[in-house]
Amino acid sequence: MAFLELHEVVKSFGRNTVVRGLSLNVDKGEFVSLLGGSGCGKTTTLRMIAGFETPTDGSILVGGKDVSRVPPNRRNLGMVFQNYALFPNMSVRRNIGFGLRIAGKHGAEVERRVDEMLELIHMEEFAQRYPHQLSGGQQQRVALARAIAIQPQALLLDEPLSALDAKIRVRLRDDIRAIQQKLGITTIYVTHDQEEALSISDRVAVMREGLIEQIGAPFEIYNRPATPYVAAFIGTQNLLGATVIDPAAGIVSVEGQSLEAGHPLDAKVGEELRLRVRPEALSLGRSGPNRLGGRVASQKLLGSIVRLVVRVGDTEVFMDGFNDPLLKLPAVGEAVTLSFSPEACTFAEPGAEPIAAAALEDEEETP
Amino acid sequence: MKKRSRKAFSWLWFMIGILYFFIPLLSSFLFSLRGKKGVLSFVAYQHVFADPQFLKTFSFSLEMAIFTVIVGLALIVPTAIWVHLRVPKAKPILDVFALLPFVIPPVILAFGLIRSYSRPPLALVQTPALLVAGYVIVAFPYIYRSVDAGLRAMDLRGLTEAAQSLGSGWLSTIFRVILPNLRTALLSAVFLTFAIVIGELTLAVLLAWPAFGPYMALVGRNLAYEPAALAILSFALTWGSIAIIQAVSRGTPGGRSNLGGTH
């Protein structure tokens, strides 16, 4: 039996149903991210686990006990908020010790535990400071220490890094993961940042309209998206109009060029499909069995990645490669061949894509 | 050049403001020193202190002020916190209530109180409780406004939820987290309440209590220099009580040396 269980949880605010029968099982010590755009119900779900919202229907079990109606202060769950929510009237030491003192622990015991926590977040020398004397990253470390000082059954984090700078965000997320693994604490992490979710989670739950679209290990989510929405939401996808030529052999035609799907297609001859292939699955040259000829339309430098935009017929295709100082990129206007393996492509019905690849460009936040 | 003249201009306004408040204060003070012909002396002050009525009425009003502060805060602080957290839609109602004491003249309020509470089952006219109740109404806007501003200045919801997730119940959340961060707001509420109650005239007269306000009015009608001395004294005493409150609350746990409760 899972340690944390959500059974068919529903949450409505008046007529507005935000969570629509969501079920989720989290094992002890597991790190699960709830990932989704704004309004997908991820924060509401977390707040129901924390006890700040009561489910309209369904139940939430922690350690086998139904806590759906238990007030937040009796759930023993540590919570970290987006805006830190440190107590401004207390020093770092008193903030971290707050939960222990509320629990009636004795002075020496509290002090010992607080010292442990300060060491864990590497902030021993800041013990006497007040929150307003700390940077955002430091405040969030203190908030994390405060939440785990009470040895909670699970740790809940609500977009904890959204208010921080890109560099600090990356460092702190690695710290969060390291601390989580060291303590083996069950963790639910809410974020809208897919890179964050993919990089630190054991499993990622992609949410949409109050339900989980897909839940799985980060590699699974990225490489084998189960639904068109997940495929479009995670990472960048090239969407190519493909005409089925031989369904049994899995042969399609894209802009007049024949490609292999690698498996038989459940479609009729002449049917229009959408072929999805990720920019990083493409490479220059003739190495793979699937080849597309086109002309370079532009180059974009995305830091460690170089993106070539290649015009294939009427479609623009993205190709991502590592930015290597020795790399010699084809000039704009040059004819190139892109190749990729049959395994790299997936298919969808035309019009099934809720988000166009071009629109996704803006959503990606590359730190 | 432009910047400099603007700076001079703001200083000018500042000085005008200062003068506006201090000239009357200074002139009453100087006037109060003229009890004896030809020389400046504190003889008017001696007369004031020699009158047993002074201490009696002042301590009565001080007592009323303390009760008003206790009842007013106990009534308004939890209400304001609750409205902020749970029923933000009720805020406009409280805002209207906070205007009523300005709209309804104290005379009307006093007669209303007398009519309602002079016969059983609530014959309270003979008890100072009714006076305190009236003062709570008069002080309500000032207390509510201060507390409201203090609550707005902090992340009330975030702090409350953080405290709850750490195992804190409502009482400890209010006493350990919310109130310490409301310190400045509570101090200003207390300050305003003291200032209002100690000088209040109408309710005290109509409910027939020997308060400091009526005493000052009486002295003002019969004597020349003593009222000025009284005004200065009551001013100093009010400020003195505030200073004591500040000094006391500074030493409490959670209080910091600077007054900025929220950052």
PDB file of N, CA, C and O in Angstrom, chain A residues 47 52 72-74 76-79 81 83-90 94-95 98-102 130 132 146-147 150, chain B residues 154-155 157-170 172-173 176-177 180-181 253-256 258 261-263:
ATOM      1  N   ARG A  47      -2.642  21.770  -1.629  1.00  0.00           N
ATOM      2  CA  ARG A  47      -3.268  22.408  -0.464  1.00  0.00           C
ATOM      3  C   ARG A  47      -4.282  21.483   0.203  1.00  0.00           C
ATOM      4  O   ARG A  47      -4.513  21.580   1.406  1.00  0.00           O
ATOM      5  N   PHE A  52      -5.225  22.709   3.909  1.00  0.00           N
ATOM      6  CA  PHE A  52      -5.723  24.087   3.822  1.00  0.00           C
ATOM      7  C   PHE A  52      -7.024  24.157   3.030  1.00  0.00           C
ATOM      8  O   PHE A  52      -7.745  25.139   3.083  1.00  0.00           O
ATOM      9  N   PRO A  72      -5.071  21.158   9.355  1.00  0.00           N
ATOM     10  CA  PRO A  72      -3.671  21.138   8.922  1.00  0.00           C
ATOM     11  C   PRO A  72      -2.676  21.002  10.066  1.00  0.00           C
ATOM     12  O   PRO A  72      -1.630  20.382   9.892  1.00  0.00           O
ATOM     13  N   ASN A  73      -3.009  21.562  11.245  1.00  0.00           N
ATOM     14  CA  ASN A  73      -2.040  21.529  12.334  1.00  0.00           C
ATOM     15  C   ASN A  73      -1.954  20.161  12.999  1.00  0.00           C
ATOM     16  O   ASN A  73      -1.127  19.953  13.867  1.00  0.00           O
ATOM     17  N   ARG A  74      -2.822  19.205  12.589  1.00  0.00           N
ATOM     18  CA  ARG A  74      -2.703  17.865  13.173  1.00  0.00           C
ATOM     19  C   ARG A  74      -2.281  16.844  12.133  1.00  0.00           C
ATOM     20  O   ARG A  74      -2.393  15.655  12.335  1.00  0.00           O
ATOM     21  N   ASN A  76       0.846  16.855  10.617  1.00  0.00           N
ATOM     22  CA  ASN A  76       2.296  16.673  10.656  1.00  0.00           C
ATOM     23  C   ASN A  76       2.900  16.541   9.262  1.00  0.00           C
ATOM     24  O   ASN A  76       3.593  15.580   8.949  1.00  0.00           O
ATOM     25  N   LEU A  77       2.590  17.513   8.425  1.00  0.00           N
ATOM     26  CA  LEU A  77       3.177  17.573   7.095  1.00  0.00           C
ATOM     27  C   LEU A  77       3.941  18.890   6.992  1.00  0.00           C
ATOM     28  O   LEU A  77       3.419  19.932   7.356  1.00  0.00           O
ATOM     29  N   GLY A  78       5.159  18.834   6.524  1.00  0.00           N
ATOM     30  CA  GLY A  78       5.947  20.060   6.377  1.00  0.00           C
ATOM     31  C   GLY A  78       5.585  20.752   5.079  1.00  0.00           C
ATOM     32  O   GLY A  78       5.420  20.099   4.055  1.00  0.00           O
ATOM     33  N   MET A  79       5.435  22.081   5.146  1.00  0.00           N
ATOM     34  CA  MET A  79       5.043  22.797   3.929  1.00  0.00           C
ATOM     35  C   MET A  79       6.028  23.927   3.657  1.00  0.00           C
ATOM     36  O   MET A  79       6.423  24.654   4.564  1.00  0.00           O
ATOM     37  N   PHE A  81       6.447  27.296   1.138  1.00  0.00           N
ATOM     38  CA  PHE A  81       5.610  28.151   0.303  1.00  0.00           C
ATOM     39  C   PHE A  81       6.444  28.922  -0.719  1.00  0.00           C
ATOM     40  O   PHE A  81       7.635  29.138  -0.528  1.00  0.00           O
ATOM     41  N   ASN A  83       6.358  32.097  -1.354  1.00  0.00           N
ATOM     42  CA  ASN A  83       6.886  33.363  -0.839  1.00  0.00           C
ATOM     43  C   ASN A  83       7.532  33.194   0.550  1.00  0.00           C
ATOM     44  O   ASN A  83       7.545  34.116   1.335  1.00  0.00           O
ATOM     45  N   TYR A  84       8.044  32.012   0.832  1.00  0.00           N
ATOM     46  CA  TYR A  84       8.805  31.659   2.046  1.00  0.00           C
ATOM     47  C   TYR A  84       7.964  31.646   3.318  1.00  0.00           C
ATOM     48  O   TYR A  84       8.066  30.703   4.092  1.00  0.00           O
ATOM     49  N   ALA A  85       7.167  32.714   3.546  1.00  0.00           N
ATOM     50  CA  ALA A  85       6.304  32.785   4.746  1.00  0.00           C
ATOM     51  C   ALA A  85       7.068  32.548   6.042  1.00  0.00           C
ATOM     52  O   ALA A  85       6.582  31.875   6.946  1.00  0.00           O
ATOM     53  N   LEU A  86       8.261  33.116   6.143  1.00  0.00           N
ATOM     54  CA  LEU A  86       8.983  33.056   7.419  1.00  0.00           C
ATOM     55  C   LEU A  86       8.340  34.043   8.378  1.00  0.00           C
ATOM     56  O   LEU A  86       7.765  35.046   7.952  1.00  0.00           O
ATOM     57  N   PHE A  87       8.454  33.767   9.690  1.00  0.00           N
ATOM     58  CA  PHE A  87       7.876  34.681  10.666  1.00  0.00           C
ATOM     59  C   PHE A  87       8.813  35.869  10.832  1.00  0.00           C
ATOM     60  O   PHE A  87       9.936  35.710  11.314  1.00  0.00           O
ATOM     61  N   PRO A  88       8.381  37.072  10.450  1.00  0.00           N
ATOM     62  CA  PRO A  88       9.296  38.227  10.426  1.00  0.00           C
ATOM     63  C   PRO A  88       9.762  38.639  11.806  1.00  0.00           C
ATOM     64  O   PRO A  88      10.798  39.282  11.931  1.00  0.00           O
ATOM     65  N   ASN A  89       9.002  38.260  12.833  1.00  0.00           N
ATOM     66  CA  ASN A  89       9.355  38.690  14.189  1.00  0.00           C
ATOM     67  C   ASN A  89      10.326  37.730  14.865  1.00  0.00           C
ATOM     68  O   ASN A  89      10.688  37.940  16.009  1.00  0.00           O
ATOM     69  N   MET A  90      10.724  36.670  14.156  1.00  0.00           N
ATOM     70  CA  MET A  90      11.591  35.680  14.792  1.00  0.00           C
ATOM     71  C   MET A  90      12.903  35.553  14.030  1.00  0.00           C
ATOM     72  O   MET A  90      12.937  35.682  12.808  1.00  0.00           O
ATOM     73  N   ARG A  94      14.794  30.857  15.792  1.00  0.00           N
ATOM     74  CA  ARG A  94      13.451  30.707  16.355  1.00  0.00           C
ATOM     75  C   ARG A  94      12.448  30.243  15.300  1.00  0.00           C
ATOM     76  O   ARG A  94      11.507  29.523  15.592  1.00  0.00           O
ATOM     77  N   ASN A  95      12.655  30.677  14.049  1.00  0.00           N
ATOM     78  CA  ASN A  95      11.795  30.199  12.973  1.00  0.00           C
ATOM     79  C   ASN A  95      11.887  28.686  12.850  1.00  0.00           C
ATOM     80  O   ASN A  95      10.873  27.993  12.782  1.00  0.00           O
ATOM     81  N   PHE A  98      10.313  26.806  15.734  1.00  0.00           N
ATOM     82  CA  PHE A  98       8.909  27.102  16.028  1.00  0.00           C
ATOM     83  C   PHE A  98       8.048  25.844  16.192  1.00  0.00           C
ATOM     84  O   PHE A  98       7.361  25.675  17.202  1.00  0.00           O
ATOM     85  N   GLY A  99       8.107  24.972  15.192  1.00  0.00           N
ATOM     86  CA  GLY A  99       7.278  23.769  15.211  1.00  0.00           C
ATOM     87  C   GLY A  99       7.602  22.865  16.391  1.00  0.00           C
ATOM     88  O   GLY A  99       6.715  22.225  16.960  1.00  0.00           O
ATOM     89  N   LEU A 100       8.892  22.823  16.762  1.00  0.00           N
ATOM     90  CA  LEU A 100       9.308  21.966  17.871  1.00  0.00           C
ATOM     91  C   LEU A 100       8.777  22.512  19.185  1.00  0.00           C
ATOM     92  O   LEU A 100       8.330  21.773  20.057  1.00  0.00           O
ATOM     93  N   ARG A 101       8.838  23.845  19.319  1.00  0.00           N
ATOM     94  CA  ARG A 101       8.350  24.457  20.554  1.00  0.00           C
ATOM     95  C   ARG A 101       6.843  24.293  20.669  1.00  0.00           C
ATOM     96  O   ARG A 101       6.307  24.053  21.753  1.00  0.00           O
ATOM     97  N   ILE A 102       6.140  24.415  19.519  1.00  0.00           N
ATOM     98  CA  ILE A 102       4.692  24.202  19.518  1.00  0.00           C
ATOM     99  C   ILE A 102       4.391  22.771  19.974  1.00  0.00           C
ATOM    100  O   ILE A 102       3.444  22.522  20.715  1.00  0.00           O
ATOM    101  N   TYR A 130      17.488  37.979  11.164  1.00  0.00           N
ATOM    102  CA  TYR A 130      16.044  38.002  10.944  1.00  0.00           C
ATOM    103  C   TYR A 130      15.767  37.824   9.457  1.00  0.00           C
ATOM    104  O   TYR A 130      16.621  38.133   8.627  1.00  0.00           O
ATOM    105  N   HIS A 132      14.278  39.447   7.188  1.00  0.00           N
ATOM    106  CA  HIS A 132      14.481  40.562   6.261  1.00  0.00           C
ATOM    107  C   HIS A 132      15.960  40.846   6.014  1.00  0.00           C
ATOM    108  O   HIS A 132      16.304  41.644   5.146  1.00  0.00           O
ATOM    109  N   ARG A 146      12.805  24.770   8.496  1.00  0.00           N
ATOM    110  CA  ARG A 146      11.699  24.888   9.441  1.00  0.00           C
ATOM    111  C   ARG A 146      10.676  23.775   9.202  1.00  0.00           C
ATOM    112  O   ARG A 146      10.133  23.204  10.138  1.00  0.00           O
ATOM    113  N   ALA A 147      10.437  23.467   7.911  1.00  0.00           N
ATOM    114  CA  ALA A 147       9.430  22.452   7.580  1.00  0.00           C
ATOM    115  C   ALA A 147       9.904  21.054   7.954  1.00  0.00           C
ATOM    116  O   ALA A 147       9.104  20.230   8.392  1.00  0.00           O
ATOM    117  N   ILE A 150      10.402  19.482  12.129  1.00  0.00           N
ATOM    118  CA  ILE A 150       9.379  18.782  12.911  1.00  0.00           C
ATOM    119  C   ILE A 150       9.290  17.300  12.527  1.00  0.00           C
ATOM    120  O   ILE A 150       8.413  16.599  13.005  1.00  0.00           O
TER     121      ILE A 150
ATOM    122  N   MET B 154       1.128  42.678   6.530  1.00  0.00           N
ATOM    123  CA  MET B 154       1.834  41.387   6.639  1.00  0.00           C
ATOM    124  C   MET B 154       1.168  40.354   5.744  1.00  0.00           C
ATOM    125  O   MET B 154       0.042  40.529   5.296  1.00  0.00           O
ATOM    126  N   ASP B 155       1.896  39.272   5.481  1.00  0.00           N
ATOM    127  CA  ASP B 155       1.344  38.191   4.675  1.00  0.00           C
ATOM    128  C   ASP B 155       0.559  37.288   5.615  1.00  0.00           C
ATOM    129  O   ASP B 155       1.005  36.219   6.011  1.00  0.00           O
ATOM    130  N   ARG B 157      -2.195  35.418   5.462  1.00  0.00           N
ATOM    131  CA  ARG B 157      -2.575  34.064   5.063  1.00  0.00           C
ATOM    132  C   ARG B 157      -1.351  33.142   5.068  1.00  0.00           C
ATOM    133  O   ARG B 157      -1.387  32.052   5.635  1.00  0.00           O
ATOM    134  N   GLY B 158      -0.267  33.624   4.458  1.00  0.00           N
ATOM    135  CA  GLY B 158       0.946  32.803   4.391  1.00  0.00           C
ATOM    136  C   GLY B 158       1.466  32.456   5.776  1.00  0.00           C
ATOM    137  O   GLY B 158       1.764  31.296   6.057  1.00  0.00           O
ATOM    138  N   LEU B 159       1.537  33.460   6.656  1.00  0.00           N
ATOM    139  CA  LEU B 159       2.066  33.223   7.996  1.00  0.00           C
ATOM    140  C   LEU B 159       1.166  32.272   8.783  1.00  0.00           C
ATOM    141  O   LEU B 159       1.634  31.390   9.500  1.00  0.00           O
ATOM    142  N   THR B 160      -0.148  32.448   8.623  1.00  0.00           N
ATOM    143  CA  THR B 160      -1.088  31.590   9.340  1.00  0.00           C
ATOM    144  C   THR B 160      -0.950  30.147   8.870  1.00  0.00           C
ATOM    145  O   THR B 160      -0.887  29.217   9.672  1.00  0.00           O
ATOM    146  N   GLU B 161      -0.874  29.978   7.553  1.00  0.00           N
ATOM    147  CA  GLU B 161      -0.768  28.618   7.021  1.00  0.00           C
ATOM    148  C   GLU B 161       0.561  27.987   7.416  1.00  0.00           C
ATOM    149  O   GLU B 161       0.621  26.796   7.738  1.00  0.00           O
ATOM    150  N   ALA B 162       1.630  28.791   7.390  1.00  0.00           N
ATOM    151  CA  ALA B 162       2.930  28.262   7.794  1.00  0.00           C
ATOM    152  C   ALA B 162       2.866  27.792   9.242  1.00  0.00           C
ATOM    153  O   ALA B 162       3.318  26.690   9.574  1.00  0.00           O
ATOM    154  N   ALA B 163       2.264  28.613  10.109  1.00  0.00           N
ATOM    155  CA  ALA B 163       2.163  28.249  11.523  1.00  0.00           C
ATOM    156  C   ALA B 163       1.328  26.982  11.696  1.00  0.00           C
ATOM    157  O   ALA B 163       1.694  26.079  12.451  1.00  0.00           O
ATOM    158  N   GLN B 164       0.231  26.898  10.956  1.00  0.00           N
ATOM    159  CA  GLN B 164      -0.637  25.723  11.070  1.00  0.00           C
ATOM    160  C   GLN B 164       0.081  24.459  10.619  1.00  0.00           C
ATOM    161  O   GLN B 164      -0.014  23.411  11.251  1.00  0.00           O
ATOM    162  N   SER B 165       0.812  24.575   9.502  1.00  0.00           N
ATOM    163  CA  SER B 165       1.492  23.376   9.001  1.00  0.00           C
ATOM    164  C   SER B 165       2.572  22.927   9.977  1.00  0.00           C
ATOM    165  O   SER B 165       2.993  21.787   9.949  1.00  0.00           O
ATOM    166  N   LEU B 166       3.010  23.827  10.849  1.00  0.00           N
ATOM    167  CA  LEU B 166       4.017  23.459  11.848  1.00  0.00           C
ATOM    168  C   LEU B 166       3.362  22.974  13.140  1.00  0.00           C
ATOM    169  O   LEU B 166       4.017  22.854  14.164  1.00  0.00           O
ATOM    170  N   GLY B 167       2.047  22.776  13.090  1.00  0.00           N
ATOM    171  CA  GLY B 167       1.358  22.183  14.227  1.00  0.00           C
ATOM    172  C   GLY B 167       0.677  23.180  15.146  1.00  0.00           C
ATOM    173  O   GLY B 167       0.113  22.799  16.167  1.00  0.00           O
ATOM    174  N   SER B 168       0.718  24.460  14.791  1.00  0.00           N
ATOM    175  CA  SER B 168       0.183  25.479  15.678  1.00  0.00           C
ATOM    176  C   SER B 168      -1.336  25.601  15.534  1.00  0.00           C
ATOM    177  O   SER B 168      -1.855  25.669  14.430  1.00  0.00           O
ATOM    178  N   GLY B 169      -2.046  25.624  16.659  1.00  0.00           N
ATOM    179  CA  GLY B 169      -3.488  25.840  16.643  1.00  0.00           C
ATOM    180  C   GLY B 169      -3.804  27.321  16.535  1.00  0.00           C
ATOM    181  O   GLY B 169      -2.897  28.153  16.451  1.00  0.00           O
ATOM    182  N   TRP B 170      -5.096  27.661  16.572  1.00  0.00           N
ATOM    183  CA  TRP B 170      -5.484  29.058  16.377  1.00  0.00           C
ATOM    184  C   TRP B 170      -4.902  29.994  17.444  1.00  0.00           C
ATOM    185  O   TRP B 170      -4.365  31.047  17.121  1.00  0.00           O
ATOM    186  N   SER B 172      -2.273  29.712  19.499  1.00  0.00           N
ATOM    187  CA  SER B 172      -0.833  29.977  19.450  1.00  0.00           C
ATOM    188  C   SER B 172      -0.467  30.701  18.169  1.00  0.00           C
ATOM    189  O   SER B 172       0.484  31.480  18.147  1.00  0.00           O
ATOM    190  N   THR B 173      -1.211  30.476  17.083  1.00  0.00           N
ATOM    191  CA  THR B 173      -0.930  31.232  15.855  1.00  0.00           C
ATOM    192  C   THR B 173      -1.155  32.716  16.101  1.00  0.00           C
ATOM    193  O   THR B 173      -0.332  33.559  15.722  1.00  0.00           O
ATOM    194  N   ARG B 176       1.519  33.878  19.010  1.00  0.00           N
ATOM    195  CA  ARG B 176       2.954  33.785  18.736  1.00  0.00           C
ATOM    196  C   ARG B 176       3.354  34.378  17.393  1.00  0.00           C
ATOM    197  O   ARG B 176       4.497  34.744  17.189  1.00  0.00           O
ATOM    198  N   VAL B 177       2.403  34.400  16.450  1.00  0.00           N
ATOM    199  CA  VAL B 177       2.778  34.856  15.104  1.00  0.00           C
ATOM    200  C   VAL B 177       2.102  36.174  14.735  1.00  0.00           C
ATOM    201  O   VAL B 177       2.770  37.143  14.380  1.00  0.00           O
ATOM    202  N   PRO B 180       2.586  39.456  17.540  1.00  0.00           N
ATOM    203  CA  PRO B 180       3.917  40.085  17.535  1.00  0.00           C
ATOM    204  C   PRO B 180       4.182  40.902  16.267  1.00  0.00           C
ATOM    205  O   PRO B 180       4.873  41.912  16.305  1.00  0.00           O
ATOM    206  N   ASN B 181       3.597  40.463  15.155  1.00  0.00           N
ATOM    207  CA  ASN B 181       3.804  41.213  13.919  1.00  0.00           C
ATOM    208  C   ASN B 181       2.844  42.379  13.781  1.00  0.00           C
ATOM    209  O   ASN B 181       2.951  43.178  12.857  1.00  0.00           O
ATOM    210  N   PRO B 253       8.968  39.248  24.531  1.00  0.00           N
ATOM    211  CA  PRO B 253       9.568  38.356  23.546  1.00  0.00           C
ATOM    212  C   PRO B 253       8.915  38.548  22.194  1.00  0.00           C
ATOM    213  O   PRO B 253       7.709  38.768  22.102  1.00  0.00           O
ATOM    214  N   GLY B 254       9.721  38.479  21.169  1.00  0.00           N
ATOM    215  CA  GLY B 254       9.176  38.662  19.828  1.00  0.00           C
ATOM    216  C   GLY B 254       9.270  40.108  19.400  1.00  0.00           C
ATOM    217  O   GLY B 254       9.317  40.397  18.218  1.00  0.00           O
ATOM    218  N   GLY B 255       9.323  41.038  20.376  1.00  0.00           N
ATOM    219  CA  GLY B 255       9.440  42.436  20.030  1.00  0.00           C
ATOM    220  C   GLY B 255      10.869  42.762  19.638  1.00  0.00           C
ATOM    221  O   GLY B 255      11.798  42.254  20.238  1.00  0.00           O
ATOM    222  N   ARG B 256      11.053  43.578  18.639  1.00  0.00           N
ATOM    223  CA  ARG B 256      12.404  43.958  18.245  1.00  0.00           C
ATOM    224  C   ARG B 256      12.627  45.409  18.608  1.00  0.00           C
ATOM    225  O   ARG B 256      11.704  46.151  18.888  1.00  0.00           O
ATOM    226  N   ASN B 258      13.589  47.852  16.776  1.00  0.00           N
ATOM    227  CA  ASN B 258      12.948  48.795  15.859  1.00  0.00           C
ATOM    228  C   ASN B 258      11.469  48.469  15.793  1.00  0.00           C
ATOM    229  O   ASN B 258      11.037  47.352  16.062  1.00  0.00           O
ATOM    230  N   GLY B 261       7.494  46.054  12.457  1.00  0.00           N
ATOM    231  CA  GLY B 261       7.114  44.687  12.768  1.00  0.00           C
ATOM    232  C   GLY B 261       7.143  43.790  11.543  1.00  0.00           C
ATOM    233  O   GLY B 261       7.419  42.619  11.626  1.00  0.00           O
ATOM    234  N   THR B 262       6.866  44.360  10.402  1.00  0.00           N
ATOM    235  CA  THR B 262       6.792  43.538   9.189  1.00  0.00           C
ATOM    236  C   THR B 262       7.756  44.048   8.145  1.00  0.00           C
ATOM    237  O   THR B 262       7.907  45.252   7.960  1.00  0.00           O
ATOM    238  N   HIS B 263       8.408  43.119   7.515  1.00  0.00           N
ATOM    239  CA  HIS B 263       9.330  43.491   6.441  1.00  0.00           C
ATOM    240  C   HIS B 263       9.110  42.587   5.257  1.00  0.00           C
ATOM    241  O   HIS B 263       8.944  41.413   5.431  1.00  0.00           O
TER     242      HIS B 263
END
